[in-house]
Coordinates of C-alpha atoms in Angstrom, one line a residue:
X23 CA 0.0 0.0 0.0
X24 CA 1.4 3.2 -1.1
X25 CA -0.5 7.1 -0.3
X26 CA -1.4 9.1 -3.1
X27 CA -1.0 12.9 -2.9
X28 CA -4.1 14.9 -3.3
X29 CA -5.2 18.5 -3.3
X30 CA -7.8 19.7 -1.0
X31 CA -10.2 20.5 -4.4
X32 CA -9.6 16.5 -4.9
X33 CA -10.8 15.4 -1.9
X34 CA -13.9 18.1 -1.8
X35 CA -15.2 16.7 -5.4
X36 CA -14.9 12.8 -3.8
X37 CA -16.9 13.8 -0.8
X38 CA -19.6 15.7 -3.0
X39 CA -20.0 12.5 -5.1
X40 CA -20.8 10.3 -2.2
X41 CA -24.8 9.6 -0.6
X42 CA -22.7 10.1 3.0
X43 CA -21.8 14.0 2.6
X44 CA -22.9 15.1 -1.2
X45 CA -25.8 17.4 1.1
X46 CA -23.1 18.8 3.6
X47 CA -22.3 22.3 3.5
X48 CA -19.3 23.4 1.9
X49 CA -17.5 24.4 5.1
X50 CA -18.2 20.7 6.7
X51 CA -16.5 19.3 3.4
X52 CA -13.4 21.3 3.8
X53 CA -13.1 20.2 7.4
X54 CA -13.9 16.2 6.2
X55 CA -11.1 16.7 3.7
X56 CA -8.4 17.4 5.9
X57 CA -9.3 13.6 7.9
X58 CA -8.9 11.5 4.2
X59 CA -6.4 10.0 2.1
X60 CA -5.9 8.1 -1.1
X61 CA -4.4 4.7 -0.6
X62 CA -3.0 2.4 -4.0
X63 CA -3.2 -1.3 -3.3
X64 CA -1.5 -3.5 -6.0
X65 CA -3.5 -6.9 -7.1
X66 CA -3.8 -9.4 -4.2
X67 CA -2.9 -6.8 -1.4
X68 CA -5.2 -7.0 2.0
X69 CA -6.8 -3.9 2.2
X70 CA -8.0 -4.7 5.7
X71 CA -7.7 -7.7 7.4
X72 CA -11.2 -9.2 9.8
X73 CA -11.0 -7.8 13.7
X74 CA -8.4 -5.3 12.9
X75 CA -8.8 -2.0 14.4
X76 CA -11.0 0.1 11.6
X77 CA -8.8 2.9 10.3
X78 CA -12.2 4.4 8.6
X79 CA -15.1 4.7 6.1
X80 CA -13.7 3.5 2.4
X81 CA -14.6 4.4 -1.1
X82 CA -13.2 2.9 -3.9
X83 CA -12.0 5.8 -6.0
X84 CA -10.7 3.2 -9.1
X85 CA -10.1 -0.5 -9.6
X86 CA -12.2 -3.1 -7.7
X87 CA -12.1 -5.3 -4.5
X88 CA -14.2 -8.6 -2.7
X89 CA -15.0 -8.2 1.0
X90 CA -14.9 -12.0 1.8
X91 CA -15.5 -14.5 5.3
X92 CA -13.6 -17.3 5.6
X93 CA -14.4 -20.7 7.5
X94 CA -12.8 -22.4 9.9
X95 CA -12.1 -24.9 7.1
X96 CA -10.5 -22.0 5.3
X97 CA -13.9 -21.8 2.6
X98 CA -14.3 -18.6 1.5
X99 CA -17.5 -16.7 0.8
X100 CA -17.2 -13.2 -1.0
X101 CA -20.2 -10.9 0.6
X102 CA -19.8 -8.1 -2.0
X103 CA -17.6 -7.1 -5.2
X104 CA -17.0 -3.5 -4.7
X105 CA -16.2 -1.3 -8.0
X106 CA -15.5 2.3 -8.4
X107 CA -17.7 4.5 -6.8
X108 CA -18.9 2.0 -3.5
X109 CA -18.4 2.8 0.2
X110 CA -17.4 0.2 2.4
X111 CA -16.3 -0.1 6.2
X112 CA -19.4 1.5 7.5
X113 CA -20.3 -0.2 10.4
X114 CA -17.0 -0.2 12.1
X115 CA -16.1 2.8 11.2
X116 CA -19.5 4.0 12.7
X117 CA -19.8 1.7 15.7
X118 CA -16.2 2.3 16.5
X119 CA -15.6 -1.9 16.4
X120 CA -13.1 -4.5 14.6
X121 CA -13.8 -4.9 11.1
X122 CA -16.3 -7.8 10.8
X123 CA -15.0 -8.7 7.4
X124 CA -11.7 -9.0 5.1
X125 CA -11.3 -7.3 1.6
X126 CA -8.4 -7.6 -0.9
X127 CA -7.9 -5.7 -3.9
X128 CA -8.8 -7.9 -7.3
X129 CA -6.3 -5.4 -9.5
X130 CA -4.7 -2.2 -9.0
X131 CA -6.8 -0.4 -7.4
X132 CA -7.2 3.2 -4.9
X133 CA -9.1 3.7 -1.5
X134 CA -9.9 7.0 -0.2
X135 CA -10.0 6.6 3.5
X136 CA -12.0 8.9 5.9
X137 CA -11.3 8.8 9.8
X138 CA -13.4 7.1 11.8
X139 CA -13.1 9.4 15.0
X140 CA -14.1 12.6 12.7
X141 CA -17.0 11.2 11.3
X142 CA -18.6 9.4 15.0
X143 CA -18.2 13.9 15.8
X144 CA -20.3 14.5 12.6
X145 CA -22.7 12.7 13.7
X146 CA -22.9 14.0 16.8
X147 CA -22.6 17.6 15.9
X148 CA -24.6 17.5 12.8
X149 CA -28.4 15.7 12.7
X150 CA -28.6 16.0 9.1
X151 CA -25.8 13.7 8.4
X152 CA -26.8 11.5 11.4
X153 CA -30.2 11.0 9.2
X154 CA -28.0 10.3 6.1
X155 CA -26.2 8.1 7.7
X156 CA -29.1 6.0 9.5
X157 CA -31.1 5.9 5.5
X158 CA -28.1 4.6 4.3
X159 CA -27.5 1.6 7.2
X160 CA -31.1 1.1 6.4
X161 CA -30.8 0.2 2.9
X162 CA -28.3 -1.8 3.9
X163 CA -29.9 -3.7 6.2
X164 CA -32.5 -4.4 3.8
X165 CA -30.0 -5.4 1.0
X166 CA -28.6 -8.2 3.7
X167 CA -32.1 -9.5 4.9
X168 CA -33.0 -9.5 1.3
X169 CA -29.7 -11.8 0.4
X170 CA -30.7 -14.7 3.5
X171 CA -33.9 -14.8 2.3
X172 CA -32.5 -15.6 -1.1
X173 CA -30.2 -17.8 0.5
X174 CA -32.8 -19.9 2.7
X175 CA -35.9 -19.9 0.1
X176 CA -33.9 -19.9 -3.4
X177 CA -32.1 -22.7 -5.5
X178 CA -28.7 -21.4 -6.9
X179 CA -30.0 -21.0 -10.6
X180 CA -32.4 -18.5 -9.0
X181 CA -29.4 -16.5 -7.3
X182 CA -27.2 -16.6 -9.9
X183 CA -29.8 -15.2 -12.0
X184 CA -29.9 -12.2 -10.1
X185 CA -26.1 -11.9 -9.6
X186 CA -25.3 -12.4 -13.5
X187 CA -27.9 -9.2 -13.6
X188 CA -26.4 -7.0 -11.6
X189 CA -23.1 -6.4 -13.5
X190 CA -22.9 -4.1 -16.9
X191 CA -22.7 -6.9 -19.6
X192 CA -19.8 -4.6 -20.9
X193 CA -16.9 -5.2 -19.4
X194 CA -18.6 -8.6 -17.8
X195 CA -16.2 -9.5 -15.3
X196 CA -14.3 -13.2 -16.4
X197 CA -15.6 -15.2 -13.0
X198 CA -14.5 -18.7 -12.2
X199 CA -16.5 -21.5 -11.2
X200 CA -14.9 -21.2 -7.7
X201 CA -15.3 -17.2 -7.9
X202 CA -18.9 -18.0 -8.3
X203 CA -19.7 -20.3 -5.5
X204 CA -17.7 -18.0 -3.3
X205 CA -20.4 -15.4 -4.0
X206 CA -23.5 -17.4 -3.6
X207 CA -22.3 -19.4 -0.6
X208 CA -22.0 -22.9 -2.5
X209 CA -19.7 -25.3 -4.2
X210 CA -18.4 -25.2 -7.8
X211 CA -20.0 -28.3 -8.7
X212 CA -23.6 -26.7 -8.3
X213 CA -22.7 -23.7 -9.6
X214 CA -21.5 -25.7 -12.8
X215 CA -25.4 -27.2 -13.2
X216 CA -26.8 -23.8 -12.6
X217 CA -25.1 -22.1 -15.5
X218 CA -26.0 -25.2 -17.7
X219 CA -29.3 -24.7 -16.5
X220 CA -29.5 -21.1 -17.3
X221 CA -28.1 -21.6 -20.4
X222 CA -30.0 -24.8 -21.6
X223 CA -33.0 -21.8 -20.8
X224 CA -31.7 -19.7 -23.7
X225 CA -31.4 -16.8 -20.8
X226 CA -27.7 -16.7 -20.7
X227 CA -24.8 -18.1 -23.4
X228 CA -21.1 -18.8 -22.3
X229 CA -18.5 -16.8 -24.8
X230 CA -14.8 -17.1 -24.4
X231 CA -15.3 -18.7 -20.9
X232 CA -17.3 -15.5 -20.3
X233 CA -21.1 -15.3 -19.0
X234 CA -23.4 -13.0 -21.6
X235 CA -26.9 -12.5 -21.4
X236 CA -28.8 -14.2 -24.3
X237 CA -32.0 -13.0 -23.6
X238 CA -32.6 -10.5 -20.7
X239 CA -36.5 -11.3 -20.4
X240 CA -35.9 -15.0 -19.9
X241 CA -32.6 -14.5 -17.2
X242 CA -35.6 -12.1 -15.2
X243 CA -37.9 -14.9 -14.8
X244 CA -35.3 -16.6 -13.2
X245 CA -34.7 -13.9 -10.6
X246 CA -36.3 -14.1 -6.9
X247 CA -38.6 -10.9 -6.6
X248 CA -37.2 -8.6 -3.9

């Protein structure tokens, strides 16, 4: 991990950009900027590590990154792909806990980093972020509910449905089997009969080891209803 030099207008722009602080005054901004940097992570580097100390609230300026668990056994499952643009570290960086999860970089990639200790002040100094903050846990909170409901009631095909829906078919990533299973909580070997399924369907068609959607009407009568 490397830090990036920035200018003050830099850091002002990110923080206008972002549903935590784009309604803030501009004299709250200013004061934000002075408590962020810009990280670089290279391919494979730990961005932050589960139960470490949370440096702060995260956005991915460029590049992308998994937040993953990992077993006991050593399984992993990926919670979240995060691209350019998405926040992450919100809870502990809220809360003032450990992080409750690990994320690595998938490429090159840069993380602006916001201090925790500045922003638990915000909150207490100013309501109007408070609220932002609280709609924002909120549609969190729904998003997870909304995945173990998926996970308890839904066959695989069904999730991987959804999942194959929610990335821009250009550039789709290139996901393995494993990669896959890691997202929806499974094994490759079900994963495999899924795609055939999917495929067999006409809803989806497998190019250059790449997933493409075939036919977007039949992949959305796969997908669970929220």
């Amino acid at each position: 991990m490397k830090l990036i030099d920035t200018s003050p207008e830099q850091r002002i722009r990110k923080l206008r950009g972002n549903a935590y602080f784009s309604e803030l005054p501009e004299p709250i901004l200013k004061e934000i900027s002075t408590h962020m940097q810009l990280r670089e992570y290279l391919r494979g580097d730990v961005i932050f590590w589960e139960d470490d100390p949370c440096d702060g609230l995260h956005i991915i300026e460029s590049g992308s990154a998994k937040i993953y668990r990992l077993s006991s056994q050593g399984r992993q499952y990926i919670v979240r792909i995060l691209q350019e643009g998405d926040t992450f570290g919100e809870v502990p960086a809220f809360d003032g806990g450990k992080n409750p999860v690990n994320v690595d970089a998938l490429e090159m990639c840069r993380v602006w980093v916001i201090d925790s200790e500045k922003l638990r002040a915000l909150v207490a100094a100013h309501p109007a972020f408070a609220q932002k903050v609280l709609q924002n846990f909120g549609e969190m909170l729904r998003n997870l509910v909304r995945m173990v409901s998926e996970m308890a009631f839904y066959q695989v095909t069904h999730r991987l449905a959804r999942l194959i829906s929610e990335y821009p078919e250009e550039p789709r990533p290139h996901w393995t089997q494993e990669q896959l299973a890691a997202q929806l909580g499974t094994v490759r070997e079900v994963v495999a009969r899924s795609v055939k399924e999917l495929e067999r369907s006409g809803a989806i068609r497998i190019e250059d080891r790449r997933i493409h959607i075939a036919d977007d009407s039949v992949l959305r009568q796969w997908i669970p209803p929220n």
